[in-house]
CSV table of C-alpha atoms in Angstrom, one decimal:
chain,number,residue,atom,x,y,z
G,14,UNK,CA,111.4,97.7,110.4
G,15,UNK,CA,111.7,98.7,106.6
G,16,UNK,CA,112.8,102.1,105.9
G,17,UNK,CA,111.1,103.5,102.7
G,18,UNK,CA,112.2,106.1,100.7
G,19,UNK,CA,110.1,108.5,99.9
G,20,UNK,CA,109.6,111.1,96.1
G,21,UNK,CA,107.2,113.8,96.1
G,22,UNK,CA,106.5,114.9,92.6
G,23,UNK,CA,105.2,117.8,90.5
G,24,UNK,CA,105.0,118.0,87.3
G,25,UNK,CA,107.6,114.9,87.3
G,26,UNK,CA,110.2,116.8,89.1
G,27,UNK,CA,111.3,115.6,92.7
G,28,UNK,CA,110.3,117.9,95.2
G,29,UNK,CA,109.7,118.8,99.2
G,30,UNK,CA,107.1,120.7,100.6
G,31,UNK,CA,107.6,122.0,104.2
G,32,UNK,CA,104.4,121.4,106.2
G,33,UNK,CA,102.7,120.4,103.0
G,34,UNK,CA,102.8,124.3,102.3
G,35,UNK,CA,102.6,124.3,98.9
G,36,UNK,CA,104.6,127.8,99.0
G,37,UNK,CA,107.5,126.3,100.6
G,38,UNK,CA,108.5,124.3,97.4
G,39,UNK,CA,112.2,122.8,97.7
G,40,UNK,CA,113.2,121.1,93.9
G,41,UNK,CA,115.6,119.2,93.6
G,42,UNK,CA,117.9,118.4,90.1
G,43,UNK,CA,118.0,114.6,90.1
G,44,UNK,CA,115.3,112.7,87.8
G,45,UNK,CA,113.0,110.7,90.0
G,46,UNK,CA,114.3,107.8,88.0
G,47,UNK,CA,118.1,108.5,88.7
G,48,UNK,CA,116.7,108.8,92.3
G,49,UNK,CA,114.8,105.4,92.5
G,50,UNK,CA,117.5,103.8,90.9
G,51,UNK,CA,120.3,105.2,93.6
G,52,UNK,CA,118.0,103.5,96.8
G,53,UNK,CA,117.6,99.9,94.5
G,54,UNK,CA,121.3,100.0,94.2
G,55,UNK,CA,121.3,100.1,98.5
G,56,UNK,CA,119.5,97.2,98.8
G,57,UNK,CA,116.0,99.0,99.9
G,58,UNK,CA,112.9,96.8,98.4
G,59,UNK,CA,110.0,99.9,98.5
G,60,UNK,CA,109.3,103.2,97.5
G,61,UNK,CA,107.0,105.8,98.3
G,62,UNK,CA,105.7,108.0,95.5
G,63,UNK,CA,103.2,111.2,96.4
G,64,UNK,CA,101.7,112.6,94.0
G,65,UNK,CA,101.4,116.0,94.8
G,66,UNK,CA,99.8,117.4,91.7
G,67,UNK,CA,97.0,114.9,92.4
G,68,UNK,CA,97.0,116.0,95.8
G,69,UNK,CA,96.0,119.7,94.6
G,70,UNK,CA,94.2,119.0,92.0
G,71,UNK,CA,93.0,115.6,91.8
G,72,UNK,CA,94.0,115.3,88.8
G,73,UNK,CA,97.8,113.4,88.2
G,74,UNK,CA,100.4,114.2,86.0
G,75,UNK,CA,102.8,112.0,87.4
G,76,UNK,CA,101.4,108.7,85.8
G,77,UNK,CA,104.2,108.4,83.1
G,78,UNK,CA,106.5,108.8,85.7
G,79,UNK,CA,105.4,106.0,87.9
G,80,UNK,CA,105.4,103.9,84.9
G,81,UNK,CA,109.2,104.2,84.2
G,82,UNK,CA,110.0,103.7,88.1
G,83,UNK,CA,107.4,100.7,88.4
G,84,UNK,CA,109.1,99.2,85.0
G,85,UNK,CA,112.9,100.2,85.1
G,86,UNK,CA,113.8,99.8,89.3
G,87,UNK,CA,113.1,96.5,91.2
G,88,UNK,CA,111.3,98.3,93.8
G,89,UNK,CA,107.7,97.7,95.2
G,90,UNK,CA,106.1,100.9,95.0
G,91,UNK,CA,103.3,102.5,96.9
G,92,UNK,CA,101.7,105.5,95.4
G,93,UNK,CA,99.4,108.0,97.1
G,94,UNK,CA,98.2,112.0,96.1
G,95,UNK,CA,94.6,112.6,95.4
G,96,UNK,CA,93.5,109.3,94.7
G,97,UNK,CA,89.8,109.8,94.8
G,98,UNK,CA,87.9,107.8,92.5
G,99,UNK,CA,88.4,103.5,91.8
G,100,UNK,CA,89.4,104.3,88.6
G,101,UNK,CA,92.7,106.6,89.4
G,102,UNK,CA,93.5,103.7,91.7
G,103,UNK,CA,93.0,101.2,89.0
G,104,UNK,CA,95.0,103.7,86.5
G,105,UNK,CA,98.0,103.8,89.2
G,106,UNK,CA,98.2,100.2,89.7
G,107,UNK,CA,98.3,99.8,86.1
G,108,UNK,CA,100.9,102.0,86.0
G,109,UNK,CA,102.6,99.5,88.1
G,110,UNK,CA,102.4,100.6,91.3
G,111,UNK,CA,101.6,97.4,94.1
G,112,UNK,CA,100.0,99.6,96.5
G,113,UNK,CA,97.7,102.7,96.7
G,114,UNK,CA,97.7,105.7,99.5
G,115,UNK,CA,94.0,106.5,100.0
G,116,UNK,CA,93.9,109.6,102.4
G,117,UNK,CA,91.0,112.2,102.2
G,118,UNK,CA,88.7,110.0,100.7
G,119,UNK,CA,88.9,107.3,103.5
G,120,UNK,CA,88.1,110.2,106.2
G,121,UNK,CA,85.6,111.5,104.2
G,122,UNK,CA,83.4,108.5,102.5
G,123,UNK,CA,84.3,105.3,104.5
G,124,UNK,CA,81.6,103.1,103.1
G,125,UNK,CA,83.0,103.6,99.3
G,126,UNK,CA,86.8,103.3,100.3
G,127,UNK,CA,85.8,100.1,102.4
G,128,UNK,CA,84.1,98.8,99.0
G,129,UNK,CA,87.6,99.4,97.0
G,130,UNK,CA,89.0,97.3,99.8
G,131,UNK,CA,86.8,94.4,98.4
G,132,UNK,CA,87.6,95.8,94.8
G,133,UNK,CA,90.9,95.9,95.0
G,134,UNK,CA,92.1,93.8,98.0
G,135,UNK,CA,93.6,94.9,101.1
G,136,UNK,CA,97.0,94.1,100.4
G,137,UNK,CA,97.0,96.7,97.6
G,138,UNK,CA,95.7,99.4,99.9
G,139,UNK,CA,96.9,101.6,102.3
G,140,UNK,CA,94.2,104.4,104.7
G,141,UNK,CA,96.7,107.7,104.7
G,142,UNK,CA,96.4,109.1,107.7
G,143,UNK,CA,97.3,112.5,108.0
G,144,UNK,CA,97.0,114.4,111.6
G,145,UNK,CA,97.1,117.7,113.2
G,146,UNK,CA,97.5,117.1,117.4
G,147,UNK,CA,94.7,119.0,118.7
G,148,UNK,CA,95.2,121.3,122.1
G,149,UNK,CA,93.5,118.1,123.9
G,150,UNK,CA,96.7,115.9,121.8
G,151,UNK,CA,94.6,114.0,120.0
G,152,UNK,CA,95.6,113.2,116.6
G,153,UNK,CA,92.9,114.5,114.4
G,154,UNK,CA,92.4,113.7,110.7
G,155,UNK,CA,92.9,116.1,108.2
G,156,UNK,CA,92.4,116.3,104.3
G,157,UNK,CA,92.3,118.5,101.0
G,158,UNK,CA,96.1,118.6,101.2
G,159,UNK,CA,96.5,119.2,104.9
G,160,UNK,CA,93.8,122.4,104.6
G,161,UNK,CA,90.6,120.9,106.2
G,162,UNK,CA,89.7,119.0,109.5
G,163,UNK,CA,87.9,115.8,109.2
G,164,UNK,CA,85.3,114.5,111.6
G,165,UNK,CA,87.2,111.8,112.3
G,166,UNK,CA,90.2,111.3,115.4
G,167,UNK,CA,92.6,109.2,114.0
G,168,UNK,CA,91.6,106.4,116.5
G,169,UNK,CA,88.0,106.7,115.3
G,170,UNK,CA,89.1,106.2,111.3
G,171,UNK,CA,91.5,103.3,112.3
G,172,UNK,CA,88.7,101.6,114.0
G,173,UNK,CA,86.8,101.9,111.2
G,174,UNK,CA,88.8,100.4,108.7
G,175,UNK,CA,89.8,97.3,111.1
G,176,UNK,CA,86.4,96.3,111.1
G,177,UNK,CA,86.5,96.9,107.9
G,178,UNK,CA,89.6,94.2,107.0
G,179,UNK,CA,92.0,97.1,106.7
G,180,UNK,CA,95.6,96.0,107.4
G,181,UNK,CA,97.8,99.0,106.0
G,182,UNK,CA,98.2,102.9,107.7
G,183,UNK,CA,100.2,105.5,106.6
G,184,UNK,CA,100.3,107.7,109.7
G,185,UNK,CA,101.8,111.2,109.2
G,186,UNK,CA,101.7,114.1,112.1
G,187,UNK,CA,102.0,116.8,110.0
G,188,UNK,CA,103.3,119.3,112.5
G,189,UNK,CA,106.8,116.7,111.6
G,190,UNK,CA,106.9,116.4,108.0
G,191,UNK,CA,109.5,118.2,106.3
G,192,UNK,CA,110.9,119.7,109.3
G,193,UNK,CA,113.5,117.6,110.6
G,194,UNK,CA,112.9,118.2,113.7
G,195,UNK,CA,112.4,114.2,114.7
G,196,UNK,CA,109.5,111.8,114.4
G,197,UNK,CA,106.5,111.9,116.9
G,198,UNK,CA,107.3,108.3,118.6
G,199,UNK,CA,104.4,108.8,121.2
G,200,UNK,CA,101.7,109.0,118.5
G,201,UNK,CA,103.3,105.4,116.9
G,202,UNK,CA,103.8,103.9,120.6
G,203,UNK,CA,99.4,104.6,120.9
G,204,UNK,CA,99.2,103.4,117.5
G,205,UNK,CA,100.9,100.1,117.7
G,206,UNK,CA,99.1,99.8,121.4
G,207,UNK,CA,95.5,100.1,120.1
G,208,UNK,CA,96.1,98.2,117.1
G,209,UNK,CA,98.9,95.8,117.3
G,210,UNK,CA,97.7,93.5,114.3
G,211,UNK,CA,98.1,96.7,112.4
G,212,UNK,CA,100.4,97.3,109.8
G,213,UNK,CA,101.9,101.0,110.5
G,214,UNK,CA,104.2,102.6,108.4
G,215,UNK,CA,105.2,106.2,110.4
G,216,UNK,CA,106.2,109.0,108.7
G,217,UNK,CA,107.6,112.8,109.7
G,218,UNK,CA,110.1,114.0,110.9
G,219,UNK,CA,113.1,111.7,110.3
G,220,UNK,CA,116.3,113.8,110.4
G,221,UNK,CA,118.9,111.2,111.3
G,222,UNK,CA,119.8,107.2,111.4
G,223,UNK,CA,118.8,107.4,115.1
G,224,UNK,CA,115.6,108.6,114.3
G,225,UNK,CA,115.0,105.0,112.8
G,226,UNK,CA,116.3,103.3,115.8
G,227,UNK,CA,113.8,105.3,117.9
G,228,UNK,CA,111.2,104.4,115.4
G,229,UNK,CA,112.1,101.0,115.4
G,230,UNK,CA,111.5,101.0,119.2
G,231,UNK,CA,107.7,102.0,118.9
G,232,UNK,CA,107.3,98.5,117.0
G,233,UNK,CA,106.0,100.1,114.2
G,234,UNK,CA,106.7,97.7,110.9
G,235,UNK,CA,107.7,100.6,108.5
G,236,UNK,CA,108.8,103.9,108.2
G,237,UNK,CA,108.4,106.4,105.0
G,238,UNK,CA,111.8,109.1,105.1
G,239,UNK,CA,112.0,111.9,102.2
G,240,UNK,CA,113.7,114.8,103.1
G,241,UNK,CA,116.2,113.5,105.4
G,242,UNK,CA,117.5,111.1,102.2
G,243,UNK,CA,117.4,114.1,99.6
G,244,UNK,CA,119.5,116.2,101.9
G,245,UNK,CA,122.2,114.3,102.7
G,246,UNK,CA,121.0,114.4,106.6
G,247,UNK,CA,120.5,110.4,106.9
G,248,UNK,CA,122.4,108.7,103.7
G,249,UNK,CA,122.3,105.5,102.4
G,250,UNK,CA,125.1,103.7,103.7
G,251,UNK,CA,123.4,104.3,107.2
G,252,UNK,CA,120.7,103.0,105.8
G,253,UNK,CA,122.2,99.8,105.0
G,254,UNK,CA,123.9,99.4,108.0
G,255,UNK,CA,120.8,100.3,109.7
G,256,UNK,CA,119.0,97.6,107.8
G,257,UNK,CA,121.9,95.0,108.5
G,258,UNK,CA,121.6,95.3,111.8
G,259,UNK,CA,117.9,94.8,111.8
């Protein structure tokens, strides 16, 4: 299982959102750069990049950023945050990113994200799923920056996208992220159960090194950790040994 670190940005500073409340704003004082360049120096190989200001807006402000992490740090970066038109994912892969996060706009127009599959090739794409577990617990998609319900369960959108030649999700349970209260392994046990020639990177939750080893359980091939990292709660020596002992 890889572990992937994980920046949010606005406005080019590193930051954490709790819930994806945008209210709830932690920054923090490192550069992204000096930040990319610490998890190279570990031995990780990827990074995760939201942009947030995209997210919000759909507009980025981030771009120059990625471009000095794509250019400067040996690291395969994946880049999602408002990415709604084949253009801004054109502009971030030309910014040097290898892989774009589509979220909302997957849940909310299929046909044209399954064309950008074609366009841009399904190794370079990634569906975000975001989900909010319903009082039935079913994950159900959400969008706009965690604000609106979709129509889609994630099992319905997944389903979707196989068909489609999708290989890459980015499931997140939202109720998890920034919390550290410990990632929902039932929801990546389903996943990897429904769709086991899936590619699913989990992320939420993560608080501790045995958070990945219980992740690493569910079979899923990646994992995305932020907060946990920027706090000192998981660090990167365990980490390493984590991904040693792989």
């Amino acid at each position: 299982m890889e572990v992937i670190p994980a920046i949010d940005l606005i406005k080019g500073k590193v930051v954490r959102l709790y819930k994806g409340d945008f209210e709830k704003v932690t920054e923090y004082k490192d550069s992204p750069f000096e930040i990319a360049s610490s998890y190279e120096q570990t031995g990780i190989n990827s990074l995760h990049i939201v942009d947030l200001d995209g997210a919000r807006t759909g507009i980025s402000k981030n771009l120059e950023v990625i471009t000095e992490i794509s250019s400067a740090v040996g690291l395969s970066v994946q880049v999602g945050g408002g990415i709604r038109q084949l253009d801004q994912a054109r502009a971030v892969i030309g910014a040097g990113a290898d892989r774009v996060v589509i979220g909302s706009t997957a849940a909310k127009d299929p046909d044209l994200v399954i064309r950008w599959l074609g366009e841009l090739g399904t190794d370079a794409v990634i569906i975000g799923a975001d989900v909010d577990i319903n009082e039935n617990s079913e994950p159900i998609i959400r969008t706009d920056g965690w604000t609106k319900d979709s129509d889609y369960s994630l099992w319905q959108l997944m389903d979707t996208y196989m068909h489609a030649g999708a290989k890459n999700f980015l499931c997140t349970d939202i109720s998890k992220d920034g919390t550290l209260k410990g990632p929902n392994t039932n929801l990546y046990i389903n996943c990897v159960e429904r769709f086991p020639n899936a590619k699913i990177i989990a992320s939420g939750g993560v608080s501790s090194a045995s958070d990945l080893i219980a992740l690493k359980d569910t079979r899923v091939s990646s994992v995305v950790t932020g907060k946990a990292l920027l706090d000192g709660r998981l660090t990167l020596k365990e980490i390493e040994l984590f991904l040693q002992n792989v």
